[in-house]
PDB file of C-alpha atoms in Angstrom:
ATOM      1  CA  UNK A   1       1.947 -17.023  -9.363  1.00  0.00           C
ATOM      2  CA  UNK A   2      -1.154 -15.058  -9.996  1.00  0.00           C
ATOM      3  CA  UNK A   3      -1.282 -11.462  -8.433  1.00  0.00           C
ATOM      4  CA  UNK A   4      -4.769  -9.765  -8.119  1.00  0.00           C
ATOM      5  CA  UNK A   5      -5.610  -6.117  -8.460  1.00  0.00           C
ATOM      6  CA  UNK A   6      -8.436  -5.098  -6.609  1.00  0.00           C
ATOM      7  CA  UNK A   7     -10.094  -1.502  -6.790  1.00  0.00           C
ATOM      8  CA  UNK A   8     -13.228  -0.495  -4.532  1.00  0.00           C
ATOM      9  CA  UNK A   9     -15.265   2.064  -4.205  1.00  0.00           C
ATOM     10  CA  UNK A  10     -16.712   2.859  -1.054  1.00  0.00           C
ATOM     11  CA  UNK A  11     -20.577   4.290  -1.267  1.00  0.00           C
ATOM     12  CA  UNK A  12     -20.289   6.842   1.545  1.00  0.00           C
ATOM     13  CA  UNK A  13     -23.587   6.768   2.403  1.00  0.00           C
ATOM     14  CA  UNK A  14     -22.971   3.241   3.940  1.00  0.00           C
ATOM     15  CA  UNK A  15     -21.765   3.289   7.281  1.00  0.00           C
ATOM     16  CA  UNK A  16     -19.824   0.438   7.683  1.00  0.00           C
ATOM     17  CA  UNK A  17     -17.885   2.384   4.490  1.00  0.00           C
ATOM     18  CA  UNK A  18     -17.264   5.442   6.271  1.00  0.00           C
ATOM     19  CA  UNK A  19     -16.224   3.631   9.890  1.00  0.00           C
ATOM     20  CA  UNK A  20     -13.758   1.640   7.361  1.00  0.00           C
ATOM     21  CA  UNK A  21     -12.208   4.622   5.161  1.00  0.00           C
ATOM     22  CA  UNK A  22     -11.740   6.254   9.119  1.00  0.00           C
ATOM     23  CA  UNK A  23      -9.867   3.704  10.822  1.00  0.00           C
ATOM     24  CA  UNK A  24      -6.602   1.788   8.904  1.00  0.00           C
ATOM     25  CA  UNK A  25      -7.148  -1.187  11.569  1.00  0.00           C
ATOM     26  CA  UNK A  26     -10.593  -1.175  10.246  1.00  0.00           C
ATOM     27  CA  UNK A  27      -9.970  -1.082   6.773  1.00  0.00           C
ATOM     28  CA  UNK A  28      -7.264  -3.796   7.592  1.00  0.00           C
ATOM     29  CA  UNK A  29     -10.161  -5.916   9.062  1.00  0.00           C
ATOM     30  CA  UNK A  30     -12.756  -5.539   6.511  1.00  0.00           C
ATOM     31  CA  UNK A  31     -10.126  -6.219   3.399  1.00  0.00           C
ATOM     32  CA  UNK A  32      -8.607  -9.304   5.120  1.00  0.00           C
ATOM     33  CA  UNK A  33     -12.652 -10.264   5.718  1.00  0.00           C
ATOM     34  CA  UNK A  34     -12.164 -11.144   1.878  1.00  0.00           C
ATOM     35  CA  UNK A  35     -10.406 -13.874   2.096  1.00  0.00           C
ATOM     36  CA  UNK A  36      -9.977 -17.716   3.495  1.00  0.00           C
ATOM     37  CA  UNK A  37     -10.299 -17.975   6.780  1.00  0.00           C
ATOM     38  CA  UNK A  38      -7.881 -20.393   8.957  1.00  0.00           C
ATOM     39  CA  UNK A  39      -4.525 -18.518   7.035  1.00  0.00           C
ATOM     40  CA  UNK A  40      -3.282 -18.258  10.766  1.00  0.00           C
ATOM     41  CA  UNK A  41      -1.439 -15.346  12.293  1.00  0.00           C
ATOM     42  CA  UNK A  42       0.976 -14.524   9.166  1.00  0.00           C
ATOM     43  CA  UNK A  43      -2.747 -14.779   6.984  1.00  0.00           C
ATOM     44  CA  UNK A  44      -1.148 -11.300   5.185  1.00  0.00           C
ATOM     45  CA  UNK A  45       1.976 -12.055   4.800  1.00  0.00           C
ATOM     46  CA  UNK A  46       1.182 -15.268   3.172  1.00  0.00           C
ATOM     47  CA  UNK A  47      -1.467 -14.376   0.609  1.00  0.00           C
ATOM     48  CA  UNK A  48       0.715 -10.954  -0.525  1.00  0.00           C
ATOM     49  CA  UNK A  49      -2.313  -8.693   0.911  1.00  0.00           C
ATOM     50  CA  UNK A  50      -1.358  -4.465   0.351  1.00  0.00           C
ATOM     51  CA  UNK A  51      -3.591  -2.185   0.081  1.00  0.00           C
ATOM     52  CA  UNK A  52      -3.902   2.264  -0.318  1.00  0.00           C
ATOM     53  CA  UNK A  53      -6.578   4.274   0.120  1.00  0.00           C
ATOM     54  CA  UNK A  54      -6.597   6.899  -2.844  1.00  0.00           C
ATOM     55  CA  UNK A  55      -8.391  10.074  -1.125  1.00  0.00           C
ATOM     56  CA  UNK A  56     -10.817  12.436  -3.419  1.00  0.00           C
ATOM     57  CA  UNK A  57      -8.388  14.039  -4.867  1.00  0.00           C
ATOM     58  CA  UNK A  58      -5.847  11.442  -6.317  1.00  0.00           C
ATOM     59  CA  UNK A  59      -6.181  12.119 -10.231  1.00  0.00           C
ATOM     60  CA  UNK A  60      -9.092  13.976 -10.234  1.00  0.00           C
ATOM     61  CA  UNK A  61     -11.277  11.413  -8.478  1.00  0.00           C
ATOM     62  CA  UNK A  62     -14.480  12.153  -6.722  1.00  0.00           C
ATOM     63  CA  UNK A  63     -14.270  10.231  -3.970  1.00  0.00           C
ATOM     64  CA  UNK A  64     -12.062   7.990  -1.999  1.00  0.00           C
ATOM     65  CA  UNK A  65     -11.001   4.211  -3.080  1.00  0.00           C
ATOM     66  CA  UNK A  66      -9.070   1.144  -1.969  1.00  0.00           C
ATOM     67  CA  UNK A  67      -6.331   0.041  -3.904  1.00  0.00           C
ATOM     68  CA  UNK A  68      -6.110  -3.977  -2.686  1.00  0.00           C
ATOM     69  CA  UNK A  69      -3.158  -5.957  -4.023  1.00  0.00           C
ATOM     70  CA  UNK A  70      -3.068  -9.624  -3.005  1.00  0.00           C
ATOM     71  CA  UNK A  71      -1.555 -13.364  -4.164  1.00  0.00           C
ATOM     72  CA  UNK A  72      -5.661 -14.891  -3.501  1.00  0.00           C
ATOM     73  CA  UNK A  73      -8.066 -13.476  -5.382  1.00  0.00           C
ATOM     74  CA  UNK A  74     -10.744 -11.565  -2.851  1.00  0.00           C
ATOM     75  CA  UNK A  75     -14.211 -12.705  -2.787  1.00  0.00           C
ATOM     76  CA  UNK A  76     -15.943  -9.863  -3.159  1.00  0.00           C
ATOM     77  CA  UNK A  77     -19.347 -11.527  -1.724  1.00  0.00           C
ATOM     78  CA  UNK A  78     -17.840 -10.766   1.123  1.00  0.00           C
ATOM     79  CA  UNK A  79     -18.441  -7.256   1.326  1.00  0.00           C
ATOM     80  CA  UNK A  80     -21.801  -5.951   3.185  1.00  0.00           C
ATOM     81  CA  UNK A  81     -24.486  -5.481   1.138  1.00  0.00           C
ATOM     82  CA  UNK A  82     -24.272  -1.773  -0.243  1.00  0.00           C
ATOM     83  CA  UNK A  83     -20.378  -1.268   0.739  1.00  0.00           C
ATOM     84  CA  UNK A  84     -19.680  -0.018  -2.307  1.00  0.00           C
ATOM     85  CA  UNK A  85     -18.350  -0.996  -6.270  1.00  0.00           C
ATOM     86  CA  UNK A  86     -15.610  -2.933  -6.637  1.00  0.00           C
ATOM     87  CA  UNK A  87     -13.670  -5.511  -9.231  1.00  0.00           C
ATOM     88  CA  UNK A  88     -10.735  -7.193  -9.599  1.00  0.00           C
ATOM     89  CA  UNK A  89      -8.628  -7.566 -12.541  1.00  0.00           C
ATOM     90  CA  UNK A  90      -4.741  -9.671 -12.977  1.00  0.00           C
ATOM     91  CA  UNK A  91      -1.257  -7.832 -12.662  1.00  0.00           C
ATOM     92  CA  UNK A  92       0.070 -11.037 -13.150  1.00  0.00           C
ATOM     93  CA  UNK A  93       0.805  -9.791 -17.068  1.00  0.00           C
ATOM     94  CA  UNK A  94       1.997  -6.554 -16.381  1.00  0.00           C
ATOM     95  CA  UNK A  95       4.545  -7.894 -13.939  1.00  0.00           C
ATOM     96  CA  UNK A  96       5.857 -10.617 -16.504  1.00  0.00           C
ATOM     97  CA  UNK A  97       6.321  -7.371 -19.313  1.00  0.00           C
ATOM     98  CA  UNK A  98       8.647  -5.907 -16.652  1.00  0.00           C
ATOM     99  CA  UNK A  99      12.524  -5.216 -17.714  1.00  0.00           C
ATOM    100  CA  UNK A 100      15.736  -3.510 -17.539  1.00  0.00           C
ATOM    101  CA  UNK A 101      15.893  -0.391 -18.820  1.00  0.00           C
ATOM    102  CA  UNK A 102      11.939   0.008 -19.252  1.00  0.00           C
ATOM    103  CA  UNK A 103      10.217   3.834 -18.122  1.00  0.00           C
ATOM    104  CA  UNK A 104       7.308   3.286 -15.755  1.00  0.00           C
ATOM    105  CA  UNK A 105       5.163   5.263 -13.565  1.00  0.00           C
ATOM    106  CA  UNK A 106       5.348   4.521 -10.313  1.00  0.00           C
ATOM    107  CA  UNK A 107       3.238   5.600  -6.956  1.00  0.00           C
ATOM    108  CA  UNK A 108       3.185   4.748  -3.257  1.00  0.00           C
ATOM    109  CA  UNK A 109       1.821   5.857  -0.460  1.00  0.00           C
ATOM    110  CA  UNK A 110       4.774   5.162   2.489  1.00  0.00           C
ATOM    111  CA  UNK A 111       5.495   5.386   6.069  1.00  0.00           C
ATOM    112  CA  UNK A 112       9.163   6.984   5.728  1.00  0.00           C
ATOM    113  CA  UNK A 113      11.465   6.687   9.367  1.00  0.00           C
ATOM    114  CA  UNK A 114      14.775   6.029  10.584  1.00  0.00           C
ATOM    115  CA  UNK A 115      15.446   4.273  13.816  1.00  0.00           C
ATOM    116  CA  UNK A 116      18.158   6.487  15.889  1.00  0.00           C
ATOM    117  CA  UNK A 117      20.833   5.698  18.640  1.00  0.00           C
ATOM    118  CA  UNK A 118      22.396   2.497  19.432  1.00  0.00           C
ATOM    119  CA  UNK A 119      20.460  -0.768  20.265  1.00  0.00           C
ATOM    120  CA  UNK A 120      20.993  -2.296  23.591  1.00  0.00           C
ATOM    121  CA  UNK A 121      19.726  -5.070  25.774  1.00  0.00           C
ATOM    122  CA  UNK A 122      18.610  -2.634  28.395  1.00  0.00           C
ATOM    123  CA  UNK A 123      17.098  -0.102  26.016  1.00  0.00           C
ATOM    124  CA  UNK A 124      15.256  -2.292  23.424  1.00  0.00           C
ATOM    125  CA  UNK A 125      14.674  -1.164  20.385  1.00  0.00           C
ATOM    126  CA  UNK A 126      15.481   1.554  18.587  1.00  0.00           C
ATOM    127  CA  UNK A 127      13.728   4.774  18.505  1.00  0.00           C
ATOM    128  CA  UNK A 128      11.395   5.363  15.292  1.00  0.00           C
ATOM    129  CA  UNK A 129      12.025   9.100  13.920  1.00  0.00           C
ATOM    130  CA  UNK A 130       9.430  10.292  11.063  1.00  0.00           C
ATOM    131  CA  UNK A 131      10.521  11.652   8.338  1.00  0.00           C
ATOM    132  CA  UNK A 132       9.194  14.629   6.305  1.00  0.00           C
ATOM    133  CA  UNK A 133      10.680  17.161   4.218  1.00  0.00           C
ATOM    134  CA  UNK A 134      13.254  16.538   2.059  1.00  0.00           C
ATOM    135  CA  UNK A 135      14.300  14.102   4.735  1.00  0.00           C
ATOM    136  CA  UNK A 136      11.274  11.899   3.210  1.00  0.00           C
ATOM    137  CA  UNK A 137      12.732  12.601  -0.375  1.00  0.00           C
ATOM    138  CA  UNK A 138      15.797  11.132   0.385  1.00  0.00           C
ATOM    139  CA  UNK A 139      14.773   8.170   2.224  1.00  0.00           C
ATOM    140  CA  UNK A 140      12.596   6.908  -0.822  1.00  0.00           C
ATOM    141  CA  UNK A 141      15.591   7.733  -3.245  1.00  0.00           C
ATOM    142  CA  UNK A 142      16.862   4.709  -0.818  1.00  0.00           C
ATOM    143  CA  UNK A 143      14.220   2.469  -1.253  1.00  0.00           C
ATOM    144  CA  UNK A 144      13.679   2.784  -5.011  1.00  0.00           C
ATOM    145  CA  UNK A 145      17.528   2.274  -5.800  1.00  0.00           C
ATOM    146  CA  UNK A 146      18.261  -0.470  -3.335  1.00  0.00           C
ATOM    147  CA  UNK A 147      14.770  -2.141  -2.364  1.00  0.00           C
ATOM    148  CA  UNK A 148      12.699  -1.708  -5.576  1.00  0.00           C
ATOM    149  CA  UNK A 149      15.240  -1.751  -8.522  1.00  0.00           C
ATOM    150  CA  UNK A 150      14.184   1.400  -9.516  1.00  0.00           C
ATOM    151  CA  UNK A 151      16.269   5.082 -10.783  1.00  0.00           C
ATOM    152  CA  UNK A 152      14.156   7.581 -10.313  1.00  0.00           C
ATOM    153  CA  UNK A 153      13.681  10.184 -12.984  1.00  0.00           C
ATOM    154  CA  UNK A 154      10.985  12.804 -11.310  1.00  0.00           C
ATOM    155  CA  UNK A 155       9.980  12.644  -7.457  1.00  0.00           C
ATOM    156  CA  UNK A 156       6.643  14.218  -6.580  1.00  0.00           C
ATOM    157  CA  UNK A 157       5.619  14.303  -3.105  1.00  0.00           C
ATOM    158  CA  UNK A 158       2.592  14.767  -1.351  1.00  0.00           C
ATOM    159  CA  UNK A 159       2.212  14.798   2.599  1.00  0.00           C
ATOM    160  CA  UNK A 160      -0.504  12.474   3.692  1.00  0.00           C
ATOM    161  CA  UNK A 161      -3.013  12.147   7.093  1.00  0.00           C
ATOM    162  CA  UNK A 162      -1.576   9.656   8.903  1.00  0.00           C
ATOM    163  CA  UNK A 163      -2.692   5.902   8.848  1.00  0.00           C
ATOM    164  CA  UNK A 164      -4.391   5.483  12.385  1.00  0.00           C
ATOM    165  CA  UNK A 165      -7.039   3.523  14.217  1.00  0.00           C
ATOM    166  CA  UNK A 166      -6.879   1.423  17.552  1.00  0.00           C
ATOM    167  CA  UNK A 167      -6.734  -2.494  17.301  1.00  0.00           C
ATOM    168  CA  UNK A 168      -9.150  -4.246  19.305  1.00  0.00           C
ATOM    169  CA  UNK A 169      -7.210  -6.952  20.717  1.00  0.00           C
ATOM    170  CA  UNK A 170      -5.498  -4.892  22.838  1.00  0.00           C
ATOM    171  CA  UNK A 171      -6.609  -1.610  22.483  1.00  0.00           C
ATOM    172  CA  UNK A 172      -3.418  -0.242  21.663  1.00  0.00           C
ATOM    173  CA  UNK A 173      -3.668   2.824  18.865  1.00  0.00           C
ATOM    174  CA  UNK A 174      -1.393   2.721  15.564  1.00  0.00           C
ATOM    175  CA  UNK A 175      -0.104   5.971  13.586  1.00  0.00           C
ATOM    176  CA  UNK A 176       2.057   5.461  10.635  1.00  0.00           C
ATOM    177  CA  UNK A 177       2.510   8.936   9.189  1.00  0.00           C
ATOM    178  CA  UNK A 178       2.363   8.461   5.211  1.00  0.00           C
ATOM    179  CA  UNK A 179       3.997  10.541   2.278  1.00  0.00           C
ATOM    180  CA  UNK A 180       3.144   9.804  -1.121  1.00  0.00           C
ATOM    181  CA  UNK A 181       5.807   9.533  -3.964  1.00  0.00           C
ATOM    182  CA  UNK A 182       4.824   9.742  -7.268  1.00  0.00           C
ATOM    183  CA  UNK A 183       6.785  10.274 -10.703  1.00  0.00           C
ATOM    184  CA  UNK A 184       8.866   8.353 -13.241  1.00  0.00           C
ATOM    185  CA  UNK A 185      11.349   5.709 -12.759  1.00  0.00           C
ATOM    186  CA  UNK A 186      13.595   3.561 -15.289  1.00  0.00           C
ATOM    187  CA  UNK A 187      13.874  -0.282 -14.082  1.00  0.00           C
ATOM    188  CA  UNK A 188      17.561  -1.572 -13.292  1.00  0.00           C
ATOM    189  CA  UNK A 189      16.606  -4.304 -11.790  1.00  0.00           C
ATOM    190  CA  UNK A 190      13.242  -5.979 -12.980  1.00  0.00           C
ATOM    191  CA  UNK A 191      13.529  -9.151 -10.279  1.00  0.00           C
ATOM    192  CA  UNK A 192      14.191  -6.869  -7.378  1.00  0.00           C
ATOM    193  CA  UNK A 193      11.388  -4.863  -8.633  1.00  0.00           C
ATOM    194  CA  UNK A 194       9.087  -7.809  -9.131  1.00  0.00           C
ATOM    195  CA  UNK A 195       9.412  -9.200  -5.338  1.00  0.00           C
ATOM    196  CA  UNK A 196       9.318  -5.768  -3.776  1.00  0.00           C
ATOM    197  CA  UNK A 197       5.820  -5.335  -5.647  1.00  0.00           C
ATOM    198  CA  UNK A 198       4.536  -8.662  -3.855  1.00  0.00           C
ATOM    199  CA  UNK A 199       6.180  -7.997  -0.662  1.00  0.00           C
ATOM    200  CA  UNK A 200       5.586  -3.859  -0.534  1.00  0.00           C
ATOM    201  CA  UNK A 201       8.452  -0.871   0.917  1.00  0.00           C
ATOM    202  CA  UNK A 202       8.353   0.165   4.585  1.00  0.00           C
ATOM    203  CA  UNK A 203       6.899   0.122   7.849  1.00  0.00           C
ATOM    204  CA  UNK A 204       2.183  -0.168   8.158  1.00  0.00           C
ATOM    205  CA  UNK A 205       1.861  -2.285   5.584  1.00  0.00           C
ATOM    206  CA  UNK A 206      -0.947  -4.000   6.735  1.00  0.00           C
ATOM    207  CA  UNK A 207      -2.529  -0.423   7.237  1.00  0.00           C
ATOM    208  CA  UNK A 208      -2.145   1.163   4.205  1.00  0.00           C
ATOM    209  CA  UNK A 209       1.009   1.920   3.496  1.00  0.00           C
ATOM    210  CA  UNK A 210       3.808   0.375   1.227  1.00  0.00           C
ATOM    211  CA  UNK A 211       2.054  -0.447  -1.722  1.00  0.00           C
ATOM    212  CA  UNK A 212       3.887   0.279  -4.965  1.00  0.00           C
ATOM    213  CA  UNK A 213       2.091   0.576  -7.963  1.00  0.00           C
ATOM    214  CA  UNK A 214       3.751   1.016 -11.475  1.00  0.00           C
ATOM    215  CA  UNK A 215       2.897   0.866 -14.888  1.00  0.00           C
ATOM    216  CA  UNK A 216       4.638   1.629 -18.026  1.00  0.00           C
ATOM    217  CA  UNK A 217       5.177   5.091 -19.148  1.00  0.00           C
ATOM    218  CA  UNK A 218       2.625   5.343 -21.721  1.00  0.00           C
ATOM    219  CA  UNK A 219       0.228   4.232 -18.782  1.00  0.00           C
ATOM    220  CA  UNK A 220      -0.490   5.738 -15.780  1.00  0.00           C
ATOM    221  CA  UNK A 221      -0.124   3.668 -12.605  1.00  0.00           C
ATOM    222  CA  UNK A 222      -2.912   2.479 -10.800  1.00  0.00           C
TER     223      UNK A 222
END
């Protein structure tokens, strides 16, 4: 399996850019724009497509980017004429070097909740409660021990605007509040790790959240 790494950078002085880099249903549009049509309803889930918008000032950058992580490599043709810079390079090797005991780097920009009360016929589903705080903390302590293989060595965490937009389908409006983790991590489990990069941590994925990026320690991640 070949995984793709795909970095763009939006020119802001296109407007189909800035519409995008406002709107996570938007942004979900125009990335999945990149690839075959005809995938059918489960087109994301099937071609591994995650993506995370880096804002201005992730490591020092001057302006925002998309982070796009996907199983089919993006045609980039696709994009409008003037959208912006972007290319594509292979994780597939970096994911192969991956084993027990090894230090990464790891970052991802996540949608941390907890569902509360009982479930019942008559009440549906559970409530969704956002989490913040050190609430947040200890929810992606969770995820990285038991969901991504990971024992986390540092924890730095940065509140986030929430993922939002309105889908046009039904005109129904999404918010995913995000958190960003960032820090160092050891590997316990290099196969959980490897299929919880392809298949991202959390709720929005296909808006912008639950994309986990790592790269050795002597790196930094993407």
């Amino acid at each position: 399996m070949t995984v793709w790494l795909t970095r763009i950078q939006p020119d802001l002085r296109h407007r189909d850019a800035r519409r995008d880099l406002a709107s996570a249903v938007g942004m979900h549009h125009r990335l999945m724009m990149l690839f075959p049509d005809g995938s059918g309803e489960r087109a994301r889930q099937q071609m591994g497509v995650l993506f995370r918008l880096e804002d201005a000032t992730s490591r020092g950058s001057r302006a925002p980017h998309v982070l796009l992580q996907s199983q089919v490599r993006p045609d980039l043709d696709r994009l409008p004429a003037g959208y912006g810079h972007a290319d594509t390079r292979e994780l597939t090797p970096l994911l192969d070097a991956l084993h027990d005991g090894l230090t990464v780097h790891y970052r991802i920009a996540a949608s941390a909740v907890r569902k509360s009360g009982p479930t019942t016929r008559a009440a549906g589903a559970k409530p969704v409660i956002t989490l913040t705080g050190a609430d947040a903390d200890q929810w992606w302590q969770r995820q990285a021990e038991e969901k991504a293989g990971l024992k986390l060595a540092s924890v730095h965490a940065t509140p986030l605007d929430a993922a939002r937009g309105e889908r046009s389908k039904d005109k129904s409006r999404i918010r995913h509040t995000r958190t960003r983790f960032e820090g160092t991590a050891v590997i316990t489990d290099a196969h959980t790790l490897r299929t919880t990069l392809l298949t991202g941590i959390g709720r929005g994925k296909a808006y912008g959240c639950g994309l986990l990026s790592i790269a050795p320690a002597s790196r930094q991640a993407p």
